[in-house]
PDB file of C-alpha atoms in Angstrom:
ATOM      1  CA  GLY S   1    -119.263  75.624  34.271  1.00  0.00           C
ATOM      2  CA  THR S   2    -118.877  79.390  34.142  1.00  0.00           C
ATOM      3  CA  TRP S   3    -117.010  79.765  37.432  1.00  0.00           C
ATOM      4  CA  PHE S   4    -113.615  79.968  35.678  1.00  0.00           C
ATOM      5  CA  ARG S   5    -113.729  82.349  32.718  1.00  0.00           C
ATOM      6  CA  ASP S   6    -110.071  82.930  31.838  1.00  0.00           C
ATOM      7  CA  LEU S   7    -109.214  82.475  28.165  1.00  0.00           C
ATOM      8  CA  LEU S   8    -105.851  82.006  26.459  1.00  0.00           C
ATOM      9  CA  PHE S   9    -107.299  83.728  23.380  1.00  0.00           C
ATOM     10  CA  PHE S  10    -110.070  86.343  23.297  1.00  0.00           C
ATOM     11  CA  SER S  11    -110.707  87.839  19.847  1.00  0.00           C
ATOM     12  CA  ARG S  12    -111.987  91.148  21.242  1.00  0.00           C
ATOM     13  CA  GLN S  13    -108.466  91.966  22.405  1.00  0.00           C
ATOM     14  CA  ILE S  14    -107.543  92.552  18.741  1.00  0.00           C
ATOM     15  CA  GLY S  15    -108.239  95.991  17.307  1.00  0.00           C
ATOM     16  CA  ILE S  16    -109.248  97.523  20.655  1.00  0.00           C
ATOM     17  CA  ASP S  17    -107.220  99.853  22.870  1.00  0.00           C
ATOM     18  CA  PRO S  18    -107.002  97.959  26.201  1.00  0.00           C
ATOM     19  CA  ASP S  19    -107.116 101.188  28.234  1.00  0.00           C
ATOM     20  CA  THR S  20    -109.662 103.379  26.422  1.00  0.00           C
ATOM     21  CA  GLY S  21    -111.708 100.771  24.554  1.00  0.00           C
ATOM     22  CA  GLN S  22    -111.346 102.751  21.323  1.00  0.00           C
ATOM     23  CA  GLU S  23    -110.957 101.009  17.989  1.00  0.00           C
ATOM     24  CA  VAL S  24    -107.451 100.427  16.619  1.00  0.00           C
ATOM     25  CA  PRO S  25    -107.249 100.285  12.787  1.00  0.00           C
ATOM     26  CA  VAL S  26    -106.708  96.839  11.249  1.00  0.00           C
ATOM     27  CA  ASP S  27    -104.473  96.808   8.158  1.00  0.00           C
ATOM     28  CA  ALA S  28    -105.064  93.214   7.114  1.00  0.00           C
ATOM     29  CA  GLY S  29    -106.310  89.919   8.443  1.00  0.00           C
ATOM     30  CA  ALA S  30    -107.187  86.393   7.415  1.00  0.00           C
ATOM     31  CA  LYS S  31    -108.967  83.468   9.042  1.00  0.00           C
ATOM     32  CA  VAL S  32    -109.169  79.858   7.890  1.00  0.00           C
ATOM     33  CA  ALA S  33    -111.152  77.066   9.531  1.00  0.00           C
ATOM     34  CA  GLY S  34    -111.870  73.509   8.448  1.00  0.00           C
ATOM     35  CA  ARG S  35    -111.241  69.799   8.902  1.00  0.00           C
ATOM     36  CA  LEU S  36    -108.255  67.724   7.878  1.00  0.00           C
ATOM     37  CA  GLY S  37    -107.716  64.045   8.564  1.00  0.00           C
ATOM     38  CA  GLY S  38    -110.067  63.907  11.536  1.00  0.00           C
ATOM     39  CA  PHE S  39    -108.798  67.145  13.065  1.00  0.00           C
ATOM     40  CA  GLU S  40    -110.557  70.495  13.337  1.00  0.00           C
ATOM     41  CA  LEU S  41    -108.197  73.341  12.403  1.00  0.00           C
ATOM     42  CA  GLY S  42    -108.372  77.083  12.868  1.00  0.00           C
ATOM     43  CA  LEU S  43    -105.804  79.662  11.782  1.00  0.00           C
ATOM     44  CA  MET S  44    -105.912  83.443  12.104  1.00  0.00           C
ATOM     45  CA  ASP S  45    -103.463  86.252  11.408  1.00  0.00           C
ATOM     46  CA  VAL S  46    -104.231  89.959  11.920  1.00  0.00           C
ATOM     47  CA  LYS S  47    -102.045  93.066  11.599  1.00  0.00           C
ATOM     48  CA  THR S  48    -103.004  96.357  13.257  1.00  0.00           C
ATOM     49  CA  ARG S  49    -101.351  99.687  12.536  1.00  0.00           C
ATOM     50  CA  ALA S  50     -99.845 102.122  15.035  1.00  0.00           C
ATOM     51  CA  HIS S  51    -102.567 104.370  16.411  1.00  0.00           C
ATOM     52  CA  GLY S  52    -102.153 106.915  19.186  1.00  0.00           C
ATOM     53  CA  PRO S  53    -100.246 105.303  22.062  1.00  0.00           C
ATOM     54  CA  ASN S  54    -100.681 101.830  20.536  1.00  0.00           C
ATOM     55  CA  PRO S  55     -97.765 100.528  18.452  1.00  0.00           C
ATOM     56  CA  TYR S  56     -98.308  98.301  15.441  1.00  0.00           C
ATOM     57  CA  ALA S  57     -98.976  94.655  16.261  1.00  0.00           C
ATOM     58  CA  ASN S  58     -99.325  91.314  14.531  1.00  0.00           C
ATOM     59  CA  TYR S  59    -101.474  88.564  16.030  1.00  0.00           C
ATOM     60  CA  SER S  60    -101.271  84.897  15.061  1.00  0.00           C
ATOM     61  CA  VAL S  61    -103.444  82.114  16.453  1.00  0.00           C
ATOM     62  CA  VAL S  62    -103.476  78.371  15.737  1.00  0.00           C
ATOM     63  CA  ARG S  63    -106.093  75.990  17.127  1.00  0.00           C
ATOM     64  CA  VAL S  64    -106.129  72.211  16.558  1.00  0.00           C
ATOM     65  CA  LYS S  65    -108.844  69.998  18.024  1.00  0.00           C
ATOM     66  CA  ARG S  66    -109.316  66.257  17.781  1.00  0.00           C
ATOM     67  CA  PRO S  67    -112.975  65.235  18.277  1.00  0.00           C
ATOM     68  CA  LEU S  68    -113.504  61.971  20.128  1.00  0.00           C
ATOM     69  CA  MET S  69    -116.527  59.806  20.814  1.00  0.00           C
ATOM     70  CA  GLY S  70    -119.492  61.232  22.696  1.00  0.00           C
ATOM     71  CA  ASN S  71    -118.717  64.951  22.238  1.00  0.00           C
ATOM     72  CA  SER S  72    -115.301  64.481  23.840  1.00  0.00           C
ATOM     73  CA  TYR S  73    -112.180  66.137  22.447  1.00  0.00           C
ATOM     74  CA  ILE S  74    -108.520  67.018  22.979  1.00  0.00           C
ATOM     75  CA  GLY S  75    -107.210  70.361  21.729  1.00  0.00           C
ATOM     76  CA  VAL S  76    -104.113  72.548  21.597  1.00  0.00           C
ATOM     77  CA  MET S  77    -103.688  76.252  20.920  1.00  0.00           C
ATOM     78  CA  GLY S  78    -100.814  78.609  20.187  1.00  0.00           C
ATOM     79  CA  VAL S  79    -101.000  82.408  20.333  1.00  0.00           C
ATOM     80  CA  ASN S  80     -98.315  84.886  19.267  1.00  0.00           C
ATOM     81  CA  LYS S  81     -98.315  88.696  19.445  1.00  0.00           C
ATOM     82  CA  GLU S  82     -95.446  90.707  17.964  1.00  0.00           C
ATOM     83  CA  SER S  83     -95.524  94.472  18.350  1.00  0.00           C
ATOM     84  CA  GLY S  84     -93.513  97.671  18.092  1.00  0.00           C
ATOM     85  CA  SER S  85     -93.628  98.130  21.854  1.00  0.00           C
ATOM     86  CA  ALA S  86     -90.217  98.620  23.425  1.00  0.00           C
ATOM     87  CA  LEU S  87     -91.469  97.265  26.748  1.00  0.00           C
ATOM     88  CA  GLU S  88     -93.214  94.173  25.392  1.00  0.00           C
ATOM     89  CA  PRO S  89     -92.147  93.379  21.818  1.00  0.00           C
ATOM     90  CA  TYR S  90     -93.738  89.936  22.077  1.00  0.00           C
ATOM     91  CA  ASN S  91     -96.236  87.936  24.090  1.00  0.00           C
ATOM     92  CA  ARG S  92     -96.735  84.238  23.422  1.00  0.00           C
ATOM     93  CA  GLY S  93     -98.922  81.539  24.844  1.00  0.00           C
ATOM     94  CA  GLY S  94     -99.571  77.859  24.393  1.00  0.00           C
ATOM     95  CA  GLY S  95    -102.062  75.506  25.935  1.00  0.00           C
ATOM     96  CA  VAL S  96    -103.843  72.190  25.881  1.00  0.00           C
ATOM     97  CA  ASP S  97    -107.413  71.394  26.909  1.00  0.00           C
ATOM     98  CA  ALA S  98    -109.608  68.312  26.961  1.00  0.00           C
ATOM     99  CA  LYS S  99    -113.211  67.303  27.543  1.00  0.00           C
ATOM    100  CA  PHE S 100    -114.381  63.757  28.202  1.00  0.00           C
ATOM    101  CA  VAL S 101    -118.044  62.766  28.342  1.00  0.00           C
ATOM    102  CA  PHE S 102    -119.068  59.512  30.040  1.00  0.00           C
ATOM    103  CA  PHE S 103    -122.572  58.000  29.766  1.00  0.00           C
ATOM    104  CA  LYS S 104    -123.925  61.445  28.709  1.00  0.00           C
ATOM    105  CA  ASP S 105    -124.303  62.444  32.387  1.00  0.00           C
ATOM    106  CA  LEU S 106    -120.696  62.947  33.514  1.00  0.00           C
ATOM    107  CA  THR S 107    -118.317  65.458  31.928  1.00  0.00           C
ATOM    108  CA  ILE S 108    -114.688  65.919  32.956  1.00  0.00           C
ATOM    109  CA  ARG S 109    -112.589  68.858  31.702  1.00  0.00           C
ATOM    110  CA  GLY S 110    -108.952  69.814  32.091  1.00  0.00           C
ATOM    111  CA  PHE S 111    -106.589  72.474  30.809  1.00  0.00           C
ATOM    112  CA  ALA S 112    -103.058  73.833  31.119  1.00  0.00           C
ATOM    113  CA  ALA S 113    -101.431  76.878  29.542  1.00  0.00           C
ATOM    114  CA  ARG S 114     -98.229  78.880  29.736  1.00  0.00           C
ATOM    115  CA  THR S 115     -97.231  82.341  28.531  1.00  0.00           C
ATOM    116  CA  TRP S 116     -93.907  83.902  27.569  1.00  0.00           C
ATOM    117  CA  ALA S 117     -93.278  87.646  27.855  1.00  0.00           C
ATOM    118  CA  PRO S 118     -90.252  89.904  28.469  1.00  0.00           C
ATOM    119  CA  HIS S 119     -89.457  90.569  32.123  1.00  0.00           C
ATOM    120  CA  LEU S 120     -91.726  87.728  33.298  1.00  0.00           C
ATOM    121  CA  ARG S 121     -89.861  84.557  34.145  1.00  0.00           C
ATOM    122  CA  GLY S 122     -91.149  81.579  36.092  1.00  0.00           C
ATOM    123  CA  ARG S 123     -94.564  81.025  37.684  1.00  0.00           C
ATOM    124  CA  ASP S 124     -96.098  81.858  34.300  1.00  0.00           C
ATOM    125  CA  TYR S 125     -98.686  79.122  33.879  1.00  0.00           C
ATOM    126  CA  THR S 126    -102.246  78.160  34.671  1.00  0.00           C
ATOM    127  CA  ALA S 127    -103.828  74.735  35.017  1.00  0.00           C
ATOM    128  CA  GLY S 128    -107.009  73.223  36.294  1.00  0.00           C
ATOM    129  CA  GLY S 129    -109.865  70.838  35.861  1.00  0.00           C
ATOM    130  CA  GLY S 130    -113.403  70.092  36.840  1.00  0.00           C
ATOM    131  CA  PHE S 131    -116.300  67.684  36.624  1.00  0.00           C
ATOM    132  CA  GLU S 132    -120.029  68.028  36.026  1.00  0.00           C
ATOM    133  CA  TYR S 133    -122.704  65.419  36.672  1.00  0.00           C
ATOM    134  CA  ARG S 134    -126.260  66.075  35.560  1.00  0.00           C
ATOM    135  CA  SER S 135    -129.369  63.908  35.918  1.00  0.00           C
ATOM    136  CA  ASN S 136    -133.079  64.492  36.496  1.00  0.00           C
ATOM    137  CA  LEU S 137    -132.566  64.191  40.246  1.00  0.00           C
ATOM    138  CA  LEU S 138    -129.050  65.403  40.986  1.00  0.00           C
ATOM    139  CA  TYR S 139    -126.596  68.013  39.713  1.00  0.00           C
ATOM    140  CA  LEU S 140    -122.973  68.091  40.907  1.00  0.00           C
ATOM    141  CA  PHE S 141    -120.159  70.370  39.853  1.00  0.00           C
ATOM    142  CA  GLY S 142    -116.608  70.785  41.093  1.00  0.00           C
ATOM    143  CA  GLY S 143    -113.574  72.621  39.797  1.00  0.00           C
ATOM    144  CA  HIS S 144    -110.097  73.666  40.889  1.00  0.00           C
ATOM    145  CA  ALA S 145    -107.477  75.784  39.148  1.00  0.00           C
ATOM    146  CA  THR S 146    -104.259  77.657  39.728  1.00  0.00           C
ATOM    147  CA  VAL S 147    -103.265  80.943  38.075  1.00  0.00           C
ATOM    148  CA  GLN S 148     -99.656  81.821  38.768  1.00  0.00           C
ATOM    149  CA  PRO S 149     -98.542  85.452  39.315  1.00  0.00           C
ATOM    150  CA  ASN S 150     -96.664  85.815  36.007  1.00  0.00           C
ATOM    151  CA  TYR S 151     -99.253  84.173  33.774  1.00  0.00           C
ATOM    152  CA  ASN S 152     -99.988  86.924  31.235  1.00  0.00           C
ATOM    153  CA  PRO S 153    -102.114  86.122  28.147  1.00  0.00           C
ATOM    154  CA  ALA S 154    -102.033  89.530  26.423  1.00  0.00           C
ATOM    155  CA  VAL S 155    -104.403  88.312  23.685  1.00  0.00           C
ATOM    156  CA  GLY S 156    -106.643  86.480  26.137  1.00  0.00           C
ATOM    157  CA  PHE S 157    -108.966  87.247  29.015  1.00  0.00           C
ATOM    158  CA  LEU S 158    -107.759  87.071  32.604  1.00  0.00           C
ATOM    159  CA  MET S 159    -109.933  87.899  35.625  1.00  0.00           C
ATOM    160  CA  GLN S 160    -107.195  87.617  38.257  1.00  0.00           C
ATOM    161  CA  THR S 161    -103.653  86.349  38.733  1.00  0.00           C
ATOM    162  CA  ASP S 162    -102.025  84.723  41.743  1.00  0.00           C
ATOM    163  CA  HIS S 163    -104.937  82.627  42.994  1.00  0.00           C
ATOM    164  CA  ASN S 164    -106.038  79.009  43.396  1.00  0.00           C
ATOM    165  CA  PRO S 165    -109.832  79.001  43.091  1.00  0.00           C
ATOM    166  CA  THR S 166    -112.015  76.029  44.027  1.00  0.00           C
ATOM    167  CA  PHE S 167    -115.743  75.825  43.376  1.00  0.00           C
ATOM    168  CA  LEU S 168    -118.156  73.097  44.492  1.00  0.00           C
ATOM    169  CA  ALA S 169    -121.898  73.011  43.874  1.00  0.00           C
ATOM    170  CA  ALA S 170    -124.727  70.529  44.378  1.00  0.00           C
ATOM    171  CA  MET S 171    -128.430  70.621  43.563  1.00  0.00           C
ATOM    172  CA  LEU S 172    -131.048  68.008  44.419  1.00  0.00           C
ATOM    173  CA  THR S 173    -134.457  68.193  42.696  1.00  0.00           C
ATOM    174  CA  PRO S 174    -136.786  65.400  43.842  1.00  0.00           C
ATOM    175  CA  ARG S 175    -140.374  65.310  42.606  1.00  0.00           C
ATOM    176  CA  PRO S 176    -142.517  63.913  45.429  1.00  0.00           C
ATOM    177  CA  LYS S 177    -145.905  62.449  44.633  1.00  0.00           C
ATOM    178  CA  VAL S 178    -147.727  65.089  46.626  1.00  0.00           C
ATOM    179  CA  ARG S 179    -150.741  66.911  45.239  1.00  0.00           C
ATOM    180  CA  GLY S 180    -150.021  70.565  44.522  1.00  0.00           C
ATOM    181  CA  LEU S 181    -146.239  70.096  44.829  1.00  0.00           C
ATOM    182  CA  ARG S 182    -144.335  69.654  41.597  1.00  0.00           C
ATOM    183  CA  GLU S 183    -140.697  69.791  42.696  1.00  0.00           C
ATOM    184  CA  LEU S 184    -138.382  70.416  45.648  1.00  0.00           C
ATOM    185  CA  ASN S 185    -135.076  72.173  45.073  1.00  0.00           C
ATOM    186  CA  PHE S 186    -132.133  71.952  47.473  1.00  0.00           C
ATOM    187  CA  GLU S 187    -129.053  73.881  46.329  1.00  0.00           C
ATOM    188  CA  ALA S 188    -125.679  74.626  47.925  1.00  0.00           C
ATOM    189  CA  TRP S 189    -122.341  75.929  46.693  1.00  0.00           C
ATOM    190  CA  ILE S 190    -119.008  77.144  48.032  1.00  0.00           C
ATOM    191  CA  TYR S 191    -116.267  79.242  46.419  1.00  0.00           C
ATOM    192  CA  HIS S 192    -112.841  79.230  48.057  1.00  0.00           C
ATOM    193  CA  THR S 193    -109.803  81.056  46.683  1.00  0.00           C
ATOM    194  CA  PRO S 194    -106.467  81.528  48.427  1.00  0.00           C
ATOM    195  CA  ASN S 195    -103.500  83.033  46.618  1.00  0.00           C
ATOM    196  CA  THR S 196    -100.659  80.814  45.424  1.00  0.00           C
ATOM    197  CA  GLN S 197     -98.952  81.215  48.820  1.00  0.00           C
ATOM    198  CA  GLY S 198    -102.003  79.783  50.588  1.00  0.00           C
ATOM    199  CA  VAL S 199    -103.323  83.049  52.045  1.00  0.00           C
ATOM    200  CA  LEU S 200    -107.124  83.181  51.826  1.00  0.00           C
ATOM    201  CA  GLN S 201    -108.410  85.923  49.528  1.00  0.00           C
ATOM    202  CA  LEU S 202    -112.124  85.158  49.296  1.00  0.00           C
ATOM    203  CA  GLN S 203    -114.583  82.552  50.493  1.00  0.00           C
ATOM    204  CA  GLU S 204    -118.312  82.501  49.805  1.00  0.00           C
ATOM    205  CA  TRP S 205    -121.034  79.927  50.296  1.00  0.00           C
ATOM    206  CA  ARG S 206    -124.776  79.719  49.937  1.00  0.00           C
ATOM    207  CA  SER S 207    -127.598  77.235  50.435  1.00  0.00           C
ATOM    208  CA  THR S 208    -131.215  77.559  49.322  1.00  0.00           C
ATOM    209  CA  PHE S 209    -134.446  75.608  49.389  1.00  0.00           C
ATOM    210  CA  ARG S 210    -137.417  76.100  47.087  1.00  0.00           C
ATOM    211  CA  ALA S 211    -140.698  74.285  46.552  1.00  0.00           C
ATOM    212  CA  GLY S 212    -142.337  74.505  43.142  1.00  0.00           C
ATOM    213  CA  ARG S 213    -146.021  74.098  42.474  1.00  0.00           C
TER     214      ARG S 213
END
């Protein structure tokens, strides 16, 4: 699902000023992707020069994925940023993720990641999982995650820290044998997110009904 959009690595963070959105010059870069012994491999290394308030930086990313039966997989990733910044000379991250598909209708996903940065110690991880079931009649989705306050993927994408979001959704689409009525659609979802201390930050829910001709 798209309810949880955080990423340990987001390529658009490279070569872009995070505050102004202006381009930062890239001195050199290389990317290699392929297969080796049943594994899918991806390597990238990019060096950007000092530009305005942005110090020089070097970005390295390694991704290894092991495909399994039925579009399932297990993967790991490592991200390293070294820079000339006196406040944050490095930012590193590592994570593991998995997807398991059962009978083509049920998909289960899970992930965990941790970051390392100066001045941020402890409570520096994220983890979560979810399931999705899809058939002609019924759609179910559920997910839960935690993002700790000091989790800081500088080369990734992070919507919010210090929260424990949960999302549940269900949709029922029967097709009654009634003339002029093609499909009924019952849909409901709830989004609930307290912070990591259990204090509620946001809760939303919605239910709808539609009849299609």
